[in-house]
Coordinates of C-alpha atoms and ligand atoms in Angstrom, one line a residue:
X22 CA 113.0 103.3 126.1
X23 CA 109.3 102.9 125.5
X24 CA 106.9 101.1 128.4
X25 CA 104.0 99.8 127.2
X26 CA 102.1 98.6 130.0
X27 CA 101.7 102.2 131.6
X28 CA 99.8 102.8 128.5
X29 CA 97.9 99.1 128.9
X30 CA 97.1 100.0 132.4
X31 CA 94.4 102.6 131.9
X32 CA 92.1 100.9 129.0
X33 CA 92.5 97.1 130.0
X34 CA 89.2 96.8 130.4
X35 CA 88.4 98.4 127.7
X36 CA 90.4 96.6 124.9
X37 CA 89.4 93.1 126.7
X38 CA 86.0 94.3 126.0
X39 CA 86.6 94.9 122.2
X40 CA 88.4 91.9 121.7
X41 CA 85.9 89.9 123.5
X42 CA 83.2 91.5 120.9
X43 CA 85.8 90.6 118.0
X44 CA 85.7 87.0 118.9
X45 CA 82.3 86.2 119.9
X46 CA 81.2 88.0 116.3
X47 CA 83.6 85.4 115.3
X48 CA 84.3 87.8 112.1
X49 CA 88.2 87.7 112.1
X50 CA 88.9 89.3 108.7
X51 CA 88.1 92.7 107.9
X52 CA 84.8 92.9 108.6
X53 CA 82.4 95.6 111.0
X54 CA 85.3 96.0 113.3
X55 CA 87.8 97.5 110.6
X56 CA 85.6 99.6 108.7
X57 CA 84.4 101.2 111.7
X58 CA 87.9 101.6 112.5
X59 CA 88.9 103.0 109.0
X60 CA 85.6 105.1 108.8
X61 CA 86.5 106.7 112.3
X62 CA 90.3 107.1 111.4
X63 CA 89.3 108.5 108.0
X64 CA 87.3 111.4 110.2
X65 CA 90.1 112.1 112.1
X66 CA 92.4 112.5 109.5
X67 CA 90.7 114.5 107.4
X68 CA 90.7 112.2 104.1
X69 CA 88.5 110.5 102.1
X70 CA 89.3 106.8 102.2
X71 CA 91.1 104.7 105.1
X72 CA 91.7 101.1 104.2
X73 CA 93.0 99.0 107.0
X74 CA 95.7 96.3 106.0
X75 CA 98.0 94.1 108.0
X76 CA 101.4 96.2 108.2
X77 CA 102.8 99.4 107.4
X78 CA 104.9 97.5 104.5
X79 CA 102.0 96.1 103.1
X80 CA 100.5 99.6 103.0
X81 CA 103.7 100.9 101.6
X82 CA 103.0 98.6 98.8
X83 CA 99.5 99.4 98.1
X84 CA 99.8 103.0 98.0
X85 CA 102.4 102.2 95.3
X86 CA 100.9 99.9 93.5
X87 CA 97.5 101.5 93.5
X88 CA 99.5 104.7 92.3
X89 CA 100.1 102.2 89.1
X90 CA 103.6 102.8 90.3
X91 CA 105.5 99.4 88.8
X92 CA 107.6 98.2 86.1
X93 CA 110.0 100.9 84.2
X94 CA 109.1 103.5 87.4
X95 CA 111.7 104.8 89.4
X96 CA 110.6 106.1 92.7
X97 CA 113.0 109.2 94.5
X98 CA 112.9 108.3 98.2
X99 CA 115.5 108.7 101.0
X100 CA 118.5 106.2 102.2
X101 CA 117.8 107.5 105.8
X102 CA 114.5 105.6 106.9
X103 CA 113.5 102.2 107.7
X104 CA 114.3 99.5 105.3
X105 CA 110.6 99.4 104.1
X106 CA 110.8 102.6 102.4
X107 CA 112.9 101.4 99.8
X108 CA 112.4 97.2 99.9
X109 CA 108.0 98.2 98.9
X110 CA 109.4 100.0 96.0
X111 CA 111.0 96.8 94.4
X112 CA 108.7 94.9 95.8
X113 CA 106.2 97.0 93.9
X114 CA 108.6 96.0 90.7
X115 CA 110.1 99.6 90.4
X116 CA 113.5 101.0 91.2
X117 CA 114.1 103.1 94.1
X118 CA 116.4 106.4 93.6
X119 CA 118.2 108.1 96.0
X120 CA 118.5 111.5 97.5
X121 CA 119.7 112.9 100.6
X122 CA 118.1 114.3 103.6
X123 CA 118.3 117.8 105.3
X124 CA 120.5 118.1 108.4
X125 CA 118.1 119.8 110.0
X126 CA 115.0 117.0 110.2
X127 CA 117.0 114.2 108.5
X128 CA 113.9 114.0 106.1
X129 CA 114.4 113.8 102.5
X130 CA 115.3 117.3 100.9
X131 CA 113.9 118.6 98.4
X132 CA 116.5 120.1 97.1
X133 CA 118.8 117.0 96.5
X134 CA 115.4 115.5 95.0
X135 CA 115.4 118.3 92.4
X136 CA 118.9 117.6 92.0
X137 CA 118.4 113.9 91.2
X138 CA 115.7 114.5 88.8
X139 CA 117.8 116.5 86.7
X140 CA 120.4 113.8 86.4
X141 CA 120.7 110.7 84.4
X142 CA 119.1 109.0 87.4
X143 CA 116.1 110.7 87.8
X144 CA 115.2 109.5 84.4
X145 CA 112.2 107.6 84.3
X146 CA 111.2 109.0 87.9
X147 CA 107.1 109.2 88.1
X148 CA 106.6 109.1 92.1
X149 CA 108.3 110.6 95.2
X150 CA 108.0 108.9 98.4
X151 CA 108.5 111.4 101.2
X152 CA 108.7 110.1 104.8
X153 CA 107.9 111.9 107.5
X154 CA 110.7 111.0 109.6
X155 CA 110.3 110.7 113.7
X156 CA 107.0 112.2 113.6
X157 CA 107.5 115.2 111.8
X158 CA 106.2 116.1 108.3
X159 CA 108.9 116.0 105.1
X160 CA 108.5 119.8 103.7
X161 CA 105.1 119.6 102.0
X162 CA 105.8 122.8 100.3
X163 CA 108.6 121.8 98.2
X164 CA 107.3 118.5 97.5
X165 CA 103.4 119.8 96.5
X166 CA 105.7 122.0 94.1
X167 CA 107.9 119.7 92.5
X168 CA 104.9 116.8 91.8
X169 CA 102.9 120.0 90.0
X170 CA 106.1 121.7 87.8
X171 CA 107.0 117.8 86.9
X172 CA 103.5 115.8 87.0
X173 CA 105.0 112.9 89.8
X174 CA 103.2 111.3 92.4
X175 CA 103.4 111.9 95.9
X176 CA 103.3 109.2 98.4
X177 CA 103.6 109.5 102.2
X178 CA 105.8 107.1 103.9
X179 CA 103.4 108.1 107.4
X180 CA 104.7 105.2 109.5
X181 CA 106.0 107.0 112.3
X182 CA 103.5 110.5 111.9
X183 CA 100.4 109.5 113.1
X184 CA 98.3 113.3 113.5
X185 CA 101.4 114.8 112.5
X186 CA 100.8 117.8 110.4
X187 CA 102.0 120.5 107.5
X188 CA 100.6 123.5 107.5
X189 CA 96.5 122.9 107.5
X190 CA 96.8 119.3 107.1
X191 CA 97.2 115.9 108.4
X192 CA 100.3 113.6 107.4
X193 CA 97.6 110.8 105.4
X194 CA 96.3 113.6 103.3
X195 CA 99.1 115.5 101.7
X196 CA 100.1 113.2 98.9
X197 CA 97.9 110.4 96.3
X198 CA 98.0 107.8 99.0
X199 CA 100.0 107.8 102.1
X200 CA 100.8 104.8 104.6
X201 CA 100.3 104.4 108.3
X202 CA 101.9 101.3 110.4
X203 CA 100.9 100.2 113.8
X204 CA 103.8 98.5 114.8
X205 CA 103.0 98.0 118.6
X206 CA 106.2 100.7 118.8
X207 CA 104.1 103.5 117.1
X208 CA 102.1 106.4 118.3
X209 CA 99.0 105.0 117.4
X210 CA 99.4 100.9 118.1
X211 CA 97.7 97.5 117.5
X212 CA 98.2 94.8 119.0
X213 CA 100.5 93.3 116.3
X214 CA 100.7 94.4 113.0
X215 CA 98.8 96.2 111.2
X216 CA 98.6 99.3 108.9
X217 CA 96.7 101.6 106.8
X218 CA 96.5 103.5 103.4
X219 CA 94.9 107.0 103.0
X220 CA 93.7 109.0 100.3
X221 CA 91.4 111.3 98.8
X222 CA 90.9 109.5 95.3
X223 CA 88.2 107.0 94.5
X224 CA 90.2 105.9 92.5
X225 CA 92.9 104.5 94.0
X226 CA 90.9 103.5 97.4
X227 CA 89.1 101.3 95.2
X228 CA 92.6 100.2 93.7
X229 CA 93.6 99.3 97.2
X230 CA 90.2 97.8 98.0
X231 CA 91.1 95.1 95.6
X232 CA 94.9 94.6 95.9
X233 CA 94.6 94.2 99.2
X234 CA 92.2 91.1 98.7
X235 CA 94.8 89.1 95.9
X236 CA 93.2 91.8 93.4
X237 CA 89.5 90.4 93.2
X238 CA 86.9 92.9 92.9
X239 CA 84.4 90.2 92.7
X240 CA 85.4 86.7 94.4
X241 CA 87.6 84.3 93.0
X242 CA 87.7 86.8 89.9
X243 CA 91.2 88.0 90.0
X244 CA 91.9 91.0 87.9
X245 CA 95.1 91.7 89.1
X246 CA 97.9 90.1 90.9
X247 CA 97.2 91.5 94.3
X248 CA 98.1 89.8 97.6
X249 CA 97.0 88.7 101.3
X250 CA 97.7 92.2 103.0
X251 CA 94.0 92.4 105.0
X252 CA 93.9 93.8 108.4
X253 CA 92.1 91.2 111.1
X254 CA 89.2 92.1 113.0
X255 CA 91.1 92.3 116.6
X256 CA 93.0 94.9 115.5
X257 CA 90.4 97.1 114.2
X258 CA 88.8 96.7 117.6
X259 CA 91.7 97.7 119.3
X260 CA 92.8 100.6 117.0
X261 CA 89.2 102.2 117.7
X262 CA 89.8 102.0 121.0
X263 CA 92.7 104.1 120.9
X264 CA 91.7 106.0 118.4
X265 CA 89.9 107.8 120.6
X266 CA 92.9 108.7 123.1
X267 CA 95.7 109.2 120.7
X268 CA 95.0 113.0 120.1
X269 CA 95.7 113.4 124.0
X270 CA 98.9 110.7 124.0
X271 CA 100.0 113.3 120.9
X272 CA 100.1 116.4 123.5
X273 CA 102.0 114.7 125.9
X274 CA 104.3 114.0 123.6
X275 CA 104.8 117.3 122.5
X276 CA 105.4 118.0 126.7
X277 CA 107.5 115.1 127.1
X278 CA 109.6 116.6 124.4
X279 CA 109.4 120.3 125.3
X280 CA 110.9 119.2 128.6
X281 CA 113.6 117.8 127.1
X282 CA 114.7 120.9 125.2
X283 CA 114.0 122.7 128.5
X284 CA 116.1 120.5 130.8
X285 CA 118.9 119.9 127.5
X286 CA 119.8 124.2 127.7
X287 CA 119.1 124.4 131.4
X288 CA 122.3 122.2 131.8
X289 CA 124.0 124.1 129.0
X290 CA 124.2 121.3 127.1
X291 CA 122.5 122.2 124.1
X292 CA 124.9 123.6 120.9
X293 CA 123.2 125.9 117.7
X294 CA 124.8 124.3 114.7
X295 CA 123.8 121.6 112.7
X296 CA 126.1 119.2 113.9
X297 CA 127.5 118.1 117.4
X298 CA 131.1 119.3 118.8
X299 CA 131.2 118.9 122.5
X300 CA 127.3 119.2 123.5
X301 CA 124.1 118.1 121.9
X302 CA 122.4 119.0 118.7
X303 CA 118.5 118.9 119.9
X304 CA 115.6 118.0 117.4
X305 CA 113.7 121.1 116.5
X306 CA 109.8 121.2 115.0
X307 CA 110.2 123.3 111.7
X308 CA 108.1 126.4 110.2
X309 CA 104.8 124.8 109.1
X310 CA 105.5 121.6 110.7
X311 CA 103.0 119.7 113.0
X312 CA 105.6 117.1 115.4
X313 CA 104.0 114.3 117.1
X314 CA 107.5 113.2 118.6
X315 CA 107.5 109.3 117.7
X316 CA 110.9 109.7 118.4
X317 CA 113.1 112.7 120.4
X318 CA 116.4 112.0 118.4
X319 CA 119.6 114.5 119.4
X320 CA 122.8 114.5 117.5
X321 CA 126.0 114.0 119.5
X322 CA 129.8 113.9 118.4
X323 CA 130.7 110.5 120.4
X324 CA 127.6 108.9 120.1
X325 CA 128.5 105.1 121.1
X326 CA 129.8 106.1 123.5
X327 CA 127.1 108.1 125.3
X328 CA 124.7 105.0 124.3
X329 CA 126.9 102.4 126.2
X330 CA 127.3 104.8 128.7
X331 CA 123.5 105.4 129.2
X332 CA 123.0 101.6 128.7
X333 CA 125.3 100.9 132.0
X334 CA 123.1 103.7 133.5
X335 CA 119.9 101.2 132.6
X336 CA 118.8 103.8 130.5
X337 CA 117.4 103.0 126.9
X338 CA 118.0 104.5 123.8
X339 CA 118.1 103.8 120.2
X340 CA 119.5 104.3 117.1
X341 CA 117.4 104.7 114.2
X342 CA 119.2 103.7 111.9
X343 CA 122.8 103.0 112.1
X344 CA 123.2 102.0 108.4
X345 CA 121.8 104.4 105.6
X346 CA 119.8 102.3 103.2
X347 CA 122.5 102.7 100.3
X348 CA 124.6 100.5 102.3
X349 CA 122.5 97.8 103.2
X350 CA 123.6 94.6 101.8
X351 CA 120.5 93.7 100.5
X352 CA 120.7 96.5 98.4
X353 CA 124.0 96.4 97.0
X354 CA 122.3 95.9 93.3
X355 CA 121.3 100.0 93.4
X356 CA 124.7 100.4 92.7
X357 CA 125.7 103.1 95.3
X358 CA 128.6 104.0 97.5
X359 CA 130.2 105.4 100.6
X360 CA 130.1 108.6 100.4
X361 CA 127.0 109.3 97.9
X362 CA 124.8 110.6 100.5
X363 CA 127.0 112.7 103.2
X364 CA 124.1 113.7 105.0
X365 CA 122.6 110.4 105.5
X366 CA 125.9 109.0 106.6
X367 CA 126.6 111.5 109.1
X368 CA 123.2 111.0 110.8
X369 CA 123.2 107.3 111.1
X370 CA 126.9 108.0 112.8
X371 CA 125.4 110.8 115.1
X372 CA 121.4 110.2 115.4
X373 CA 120.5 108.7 119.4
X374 CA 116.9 108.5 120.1
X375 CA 116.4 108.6 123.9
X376 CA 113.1 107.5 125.9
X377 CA 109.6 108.9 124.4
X378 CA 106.4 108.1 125.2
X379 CA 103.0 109.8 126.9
X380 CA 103.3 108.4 130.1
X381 CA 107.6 109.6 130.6
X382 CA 107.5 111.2 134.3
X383 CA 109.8 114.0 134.8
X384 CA 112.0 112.9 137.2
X385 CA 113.2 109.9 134.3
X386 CA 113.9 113.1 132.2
X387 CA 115.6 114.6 134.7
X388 CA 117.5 111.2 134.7
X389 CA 117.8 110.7 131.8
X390 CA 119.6 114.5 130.7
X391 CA 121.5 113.9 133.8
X392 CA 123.1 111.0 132.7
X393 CA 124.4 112.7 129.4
X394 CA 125.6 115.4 131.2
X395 CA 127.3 113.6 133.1
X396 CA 128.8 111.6 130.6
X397 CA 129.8 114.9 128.2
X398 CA 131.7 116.3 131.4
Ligands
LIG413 C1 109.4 104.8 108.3 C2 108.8 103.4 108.3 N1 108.3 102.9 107.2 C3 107.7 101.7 107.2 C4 107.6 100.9 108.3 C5 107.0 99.6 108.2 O1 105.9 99.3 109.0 P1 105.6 97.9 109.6 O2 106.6 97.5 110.6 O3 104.2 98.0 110.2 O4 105.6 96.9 108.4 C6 108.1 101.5 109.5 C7 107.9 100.8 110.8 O5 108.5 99.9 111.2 C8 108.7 102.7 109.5 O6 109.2 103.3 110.7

């Protein structure tokens, strides 16, 4: 599914080197090696302020909370996503509300967001939190439009969308504050976990400054309840490192991926409706939309089928994620059921990731759409 080391291979030296530096500087916290990585990812992305913290749910958090999204809020996010999206919400003490996603990218639509907000529901609603699904962008139009006409936040769930872009921007610099992770998994990776808020206030950089630091502005003078959610030093080293190779690991990508749809409709596998019958529904970039492929996700009619198929093939795949959020058990208390979000539920039924990453040769895609042609004869 996703092989590491190729990547390792080519800058071992050079992350062994910025490690090295991290330890005999002995600064472990913060310090030289993150800013430099947050002033250097800050350029890259086009936005004011880049604050380094130590995971993507952490930065989830802090763009809510330095949004002074809390108490008596209620947040309209997606069930389709990693659990994070909606678990930072109520960790940030505010209630998430549900809408469903778009067949099409599986992000959040704006439509059934509008639709929400008109209901009993939406009552109370002062921030969306938009996530830009598999590396592509949720539809930036529609949600710049709806936080203007209804004066709501706009918060970028950017886990997965490193560089990804809509229209002239970057994903980081579309919303109030937007959050990156660096799961070793993601496009742009540390070496553990880490993450990373973005923004263009002062405002609510400064507001993540402190959070971040158990909400001292000045030590051991808490204003705020904040919490431990500081990135260390080693991964600021190693994040500037690749900083500097992601834009390239982003193009290959996009190859990696435009092969795919090539070799998909060569084999006359590939079907033009939204939803699977006998072939495959593949992923497509959208009008405005900048994809950075975190994942290549198809849609296909007997799904587990194909994956155990492909497994006994020893080829990986994924699916992200098998259980929409509104039926997690651990979040039985927002009071949703089967059937409230038919979208979602079709796509965690459907979705199959298959094997992405820079360094994917050819001849494994060739393998790999092989193998699912096979199986769908
Ligand atoms: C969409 C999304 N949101 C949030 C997160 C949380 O990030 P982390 O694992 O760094 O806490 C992830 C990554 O796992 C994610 O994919």
């Amino acid at each position: 599914m996703l092989d590491l080391k190729r990547q390792y291979q080519g800058l071992r030296h050079e992350l062994l080197d910025a490690v090295g530096q991290v330890i005999d500087s002995q600064q472990f916290i913060l310090g030289e090696e993150v800013a430099a990585f947050e002033r250097a990812a800050a350029g890259q992305l086009g936005v004011r302020h880049a604050l380094g913290c130590s995971s993507g749910t952490d930065a989830l958090w802090l763009a809510l909370a330095s949004c002074q999204v809390g108490p008596d809020a209620a947040v309209v996010t997606t069930p389709f996503s990693f659990f994070a999206s909606v678990s930072s919400i109520l960790r940030a003490g505010a209630k998430p509300v549900l809408a469903d996603i778009d067949p099409v990218t599986f992000n959040l639509s704006a439509a059934a967001v509008e639709q929400v907000l008109n209901s009993e529901r939406g009552v109370g609603a002062t921030a969306i939190l938009a996530v830009h699904l598999y590396g592509q962008c949720a539809d930036w139009t529609e949600f710049a439009r709806i936080g203007r006409e209804r004066d709501l936040r706009l918060i970028e769930d950017a886990a997965q969308a490193w560089g990804a872009g809509w229209e002239e921007k970057k994903a980081g610099g579309l919303g109030d504050a937007a959050a990156f992770s660096f799961y070793p998994t993601k496009n742009l990776s540390a070496a553990g976990d880490a993450g990373m808020v973005t923004t263009n206030s002062d405002a609510i950089a400064e507001r993540v400054r402190m959070l971040r630091q158990h909400g001292m502005r000045r030590r051991y003078y808490h204003d705020e309840l904040g919490w431990n959610a500081r990135m260390d030093g080693f991964q600021g080293a190693v994040l500037q490192v690749k900083l500097k190779y992601v834009g390239a690991w982003t193009e290959a990508r996009r190859q990696v991926a435009a092969r795919y749809d090539a070799l998909f409709r060569k084999a006359g596998l590939a079907e033009g409706g939204l939803y699977p019958e006998r072939g495959v529904v593949l992923p497509r970039e959208v009008k405005g939309a900048k994809h950075v492929w975190h994942q290549y996700v198809i849609r296909v009619a007997r799904r587990d089928a194909l994956r155990e198929y492909l497994t006994g093939q020893k080829i990986g795949s994924e699916i992200f994620y098998p259980i929409p959020l509104h039926l997690q058990e651990a979040l039985k208390m927002l009071g949703y059921r089967e059937g409230d979000f038919p979208e979602a539920e079709r796509a965690a039924r459907e979705v199959l990731a298959l094997p992405i990453f820079p360094e994917l040769r050819e001849d494994e895609q060739e393998t790999v759409v092989g193998a699912v042609a096979e199986f769908l004869s």
